[in-house]
Amino acid sequence: MTHQFSSPAGAPAAADDRREIERDEVHYRARGFGPDAQPVTLLIVNISPHGLMARCETPFAEGDRLRVMLPAVGAAAAEVRWCLGGRLGASFDTAIDLASYYELLAQMLKK
């Protein structure tokens, strides 16, 4: 599990990875609601306090609004940043505070 939230000072970033915040790998099925308020199922594959990547059969467009039901947090409002081949990346409107984030991770990783 990764808990690094920024690159060390002076560390070069990989040319193809512009993300400054590391994500934690998960495999968590979540309910959500798309811009039309219709329910969707998401398979969250990685997450950070600032956003997530998920697999989803529903096509979305960049800028679409989502509400994702997360353990320990409840409904998190997010904006779709990209969507490609059944996957999407979304950023949360409000970052999840670290105490709630660690509780969320514990529940997502529980087997």
PDB file of C-alpha atoms in Angstrom:
ATOM      1  CA  MET A   1       0.000   0.000   0.000  1.00  0.00           C
ATOM      2  CA  THR A   2       1.354   3.416  -0.948  1.00  0.00           C
ATOM      3  CA  HIS A   3       0.955   6.442   1.274  1.00  0.00           C
ATOM      4  CA  GLN A   4       3.269   8.887  -0.476  1.00  0.00           C
ATOM      5  CA  PHE A   5       1.288  12.035  -1.217  1.00  0.00           C
ATOM      6  CA  SER A   6       3.899  13.971  -3.186  1.00  0.00           C
ATOM      7  CA  SER A   7       7.227  13.465  -4.887  1.00  0.00           C
ATOM      8  CA  PRO A   8      10.338  14.192  -2.855  1.00  0.00           C
ATOM      9  CA  ALA A   9      11.811  17.620  -3.552  1.00  0.00           C
ATOM     10  CA  GLY A  10      13.975  17.544  -6.634  1.00  0.00           C
ATOM     11  CA  ALA A  11      12.874  14.060  -7.707  1.00  0.00           C
ATOM     12  CA  PRO A  12      12.269  13.840 -11.462  1.00  0.00           C
ATOM     13  CA  ALA A  13       8.757  12.847 -12.503  1.00  0.00           C
ATOM     14  CA  ALA A  14       8.275  10.119 -15.079  1.00  0.00           C
ATOM     15  CA  ALA A  15       7.648  11.641 -18.489  1.00  0.00           C
ATOM     16  CA  ASP A  16       4.341   9.830 -18.966  1.00  0.00           C
ATOM     17  CA  ASP A  17       2.993  10.273 -15.410  1.00  0.00           C
ATOM     18  CA  ARG A  18       1.898  13.772 -14.565  1.00  0.00           C
ATOM     19  CA  ARG A  19       0.054  12.739 -11.405  1.00  0.00           C
ATOM     20  CA  GLU A  20       1.668  14.294  -8.333  1.00  0.00           C
ATOM     21  CA  ILE A  21      -0.264  12.203  -5.836  1.00  0.00           C
ATOM     22  CA  GLU A  22       0.229   8.451  -5.591  1.00  0.00           C
ATOM     23  CA  ARG A  23      -2.832   6.212  -5.672  1.00  0.00           C
ATOM     24  CA  ASP A  24      -3.583   3.155  -3.548  1.00  0.00           C
ATOM     25  CA  GLU A  25      -4.508   0.007  -5.467  1.00  0.00           C
ATOM     26  CA  VAL A  26      -7.904  -1.392  -4.483  1.00  0.00           C
ATOM     27  CA  HIS A  27     -10.539  -3.642  -6.026  1.00  0.00           C
ATOM     28  CA  TYR A  28     -13.825  -2.273  -4.718  1.00  0.00           C
ATOM     29  CA  ARG A  29     -17.292  -2.357  -6.257  1.00  0.00           C
ATOM     30  CA  ALA A  30     -19.120   0.916  -5.571  1.00  0.00           C
ATOM     31  CA  ARG A  31     -22.485   2.391  -6.409  1.00  0.00           C
ATOM     32  CA  GLY A  32     -22.646   5.785  -8.008  1.00  0.00           C
ATOM     33  CA  PHE A  33     -24.932   8.163  -9.820  1.00  0.00           C
ATOM     34  CA  GLY A  34     -24.145   9.760 -13.163  1.00  0.00           C
ATOM     35  CA  PRO A  35     -25.029  13.235 -14.433  1.00  0.00           C
ATOM     36  CA  ASP A  36     -28.560  12.053 -15.260  1.00  0.00           C
ATOM     37  CA  ALA A  37     -28.987  10.725 -11.668  1.00  0.00           C
ATOM     38  CA  GLN A  38     -29.155   7.178 -13.030  1.00  0.00           C
ATOM     39  CA  PRO A  39     -27.393   4.556 -10.884  1.00  0.00           C
ATOM     40  CA  VAL A  40     -24.088   3.138 -12.143  1.00  0.00           C
ATOM     41  CA  THR A  41     -21.754   0.435 -10.863  1.00  0.00           C
ATOM     42  CA  LEU A  42     -18.076   1.272 -10.602  1.00  0.00           C
ATOM     43  CA  LEU A  43     -15.168  -1.051  -9.957  1.00  0.00           C
ATOM     44  CA  ILE A  44     -12.661   1.248  -8.258  1.00  0.00           C
ATOM     45  CA  VAL A  45      -9.142   0.073  -9.072  1.00  0.00           C
ATOM     46  CA  ASN A  46      -7.151   2.877  -7.467  1.00  0.00           C
ATOM     47  CA  ILE A  47      -7.897   5.797  -5.220  1.00  0.00           C
ATOM     48  CA  SER A  48      -6.297   8.736  -3.418  1.00  0.00           C
ATOM     49  CA  PRO A  49      -7.723  11.452  -1.168  1.00  0.00           C
ATOM     50  CA  HIS A  50      -8.137  13.532  -4.358  1.00  0.00           C
ATOM     51  CA  GLY A  51      -9.620  11.126  -6.898  1.00  0.00           C
ATOM     52  CA  LEU A  52     -10.012   7.645  -8.305  1.00  0.00           C
ATOM     53  CA  MET A  53      -9.800   5.456 -11.361  1.00  0.00           C
ATOM     54  CA  ALA A  54     -12.595   2.973 -12.007  1.00  0.00           C
ATOM     55  CA  ARG A  55     -13.900   0.546 -14.578  1.00  0.00           C
ATOM     56  CA  CYS A  56     -17.442   1.281 -15.674  1.00  0.00           C
ATOM     57  CA  GLU A  57     -19.654   0.047 -18.496  1.00  0.00           C
ATOM     58  CA  THR A  58     -21.516   3.363 -18.678  1.00  0.00           C
ATOM     59  CA  PRO A  59     -19.839   5.808 -21.069  1.00  0.00           C
ATOM     60  CA  PHE A  60     -19.012   9.213 -19.602  1.00  0.00           C
ATOM     61  CA  ALA A  61     -17.539  12.390 -21.052  1.00  0.00           C
ATOM     62  CA  GLU A  62     -14.870  14.628 -19.619  1.00  0.00           C
ATOM     63  CA  GLY A  63     -16.556  17.111 -17.285  1.00  0.00           C
ATOM     64  CA  ASP A  64     -19.498  14.837 -16.367  1.00  0.00           C
ATOM     65  CA  ARG A  65     -20.469  14.935 -12.709  1.00  0.00           C
ATOM     66  CA  LEU A  66     -20.613  11.791 -10.539  1.00  0.00           C
ATOM     67  CA  ARG A  67     -21.619  10.971  -6.996  1.00  0.00           C
ATOM     68  CA  VAL A  68     -19.786   7.901  -5.716  1.00  0.00           C
ATOM     69  CA  MET A  69     -20.832   6.070  -2.549  1.00  0.00           C
ATOM     70  CA  LEU A  70     -17.679   5.341  -0.526  1.00  0.00           C
ATOM     71  CA  PRO A  71     -17.280   3.517   2.787  1.00  0.00           C
ATOM     72  CA  ALA A  72     -16.500   5.746   5.797  1.00  0.00           C
ATOM     73  CA  VAL A  73     -17.079   8.829   3.651  1.00  0.00           C
ATOM     74  CA  GLY A  74     -20.543   8.520   2.146  1.00  0.00           C
ATOM     75  CA  ALA A  75     -21.402  10.247  -1.125  1.00  0.00           C
ATOM     76  CA  ALA A  76     -18.401  11.906  -2.749  1.00  0.00           C
ATOM     77  CA  ALA A  77     -19.021  14.380  -5.564  1.00  0.00           C
ATOM     78  CA  ALA A  78     -16.509  14.111  -8.392  1.00  0.00           C
ATOM     79  CA  GLU A  79     -15.804  15.332 -11.916  1.00  0.00           C
ATOM     80  CA  VAL A  80     -14.821  12.943 -14.689  1.00  0.00           C
ATOM     81  CA  ARG A  81     -11.387  14.013 -15.956  1.00  0.00           C
ATOM     82  CA  TRP A  82     -11.038  11.338 -18.633  1.00  0.00           C
ATOM     83  CA  CYS A  83     -12.845   8.255 -19.954  1.00  0.00           C
ATOM     84  CA  LEU A  84     -11.312   5.638 -22.216  1.00  0.00           C
ATOM     85  CA  GLY A  85     -12.105   2.020 -23.033  1.00  0.00           C
ATOM     86  CA  GLY A  86     -14.422   1.313 -20.097  1.00  0.00           C
ATOM     87  CA  ARG A  87     -12.232   3.165 -17.589  1.00  0.00           C
ATOM     88  CA  LEU A  88     -12.561   6.632 -16.122  1.00  0.00           C
ATOM     89  CA  GLY A  89     -10.575   8.952 -13.939  1.00  0.00           C
ATOM     90  CA  ALA A  90     -12.358  11.371 -11.638  1.00  0.00           C
ATOM     91  CA  SER A  91     -11.259  14.031  -9.178  1.00  0.00           C
ATOM     92  CA  PHE A  92     -13.200  14.659  -5.985  1.00  0.00           C
ATOM     93  CA  ASP A  93     -14.665  18.134  -5.482  1.00  0.00           C
ATOM     94  CA  THR A  94     -13.327  18.095  -1.920  1.00  0.00           C
ATOM     95  CA  ALA A  95     -10.307  16.072  -0.862  1.00  0.00           C
ATOM     96  CA  ILE A  96     -10.968  13.346   1.708  1.00  0.00           C
ATOM     97  CA  ASP A  97      -9.311  14.149   5.037  1.00  0.00           C
ATOM     98  CA  LEU A  98      -6.544  11.686   5.917  1.00  0.00           C
ATOM     99  CA  ALA A  99      -8.249  10.119   8.959  1.00  0.00           C
ATOM    100  CA  SER A 100     -11.361   9.339   6.884  1.00  0.00           C
ATOM    101  CA  TYR A 101      -9.191   8.226   3.953  1.00  0.00           C
ATOM    102  CA  TYR A 102      -7.314   5.656   6.048  1.00  0.00           C
ATOM    103  CA  GLU A 103     -10.629   4.342   7.408  1.00  0.00           C
ATOM    104  CA  LEU A 104     -11.970   4.178   3.841  1.00  0.00           C
ATOM    105  CA  LEU A 105      -8.889   2.209   2.721  1.00  0.00           C
ATOM    106  CA  ALA A 106      -9.208  -0.200   5.639  1.00  0.00           C
ATOM    107  CA  GLN A 107     -12.810  -0.945   4.664  1.00  0.00           C
ATOM    108  CA  MET A 108     -12.049  -1.219   0.936  1.00  0.00           C
ATOM    109  CA  LEU A 109      -9.176  -3.628   1.527  1.00  0.00           C
ATOM    110  CA  LYS A 110     -11.046  -5.813   4.047  1.00  0.00           C
ATOM    111  CA  LYS A 111     -11.537  -9.317   2.694  1.00  0.00           C
TER     112      LYS A 111
END
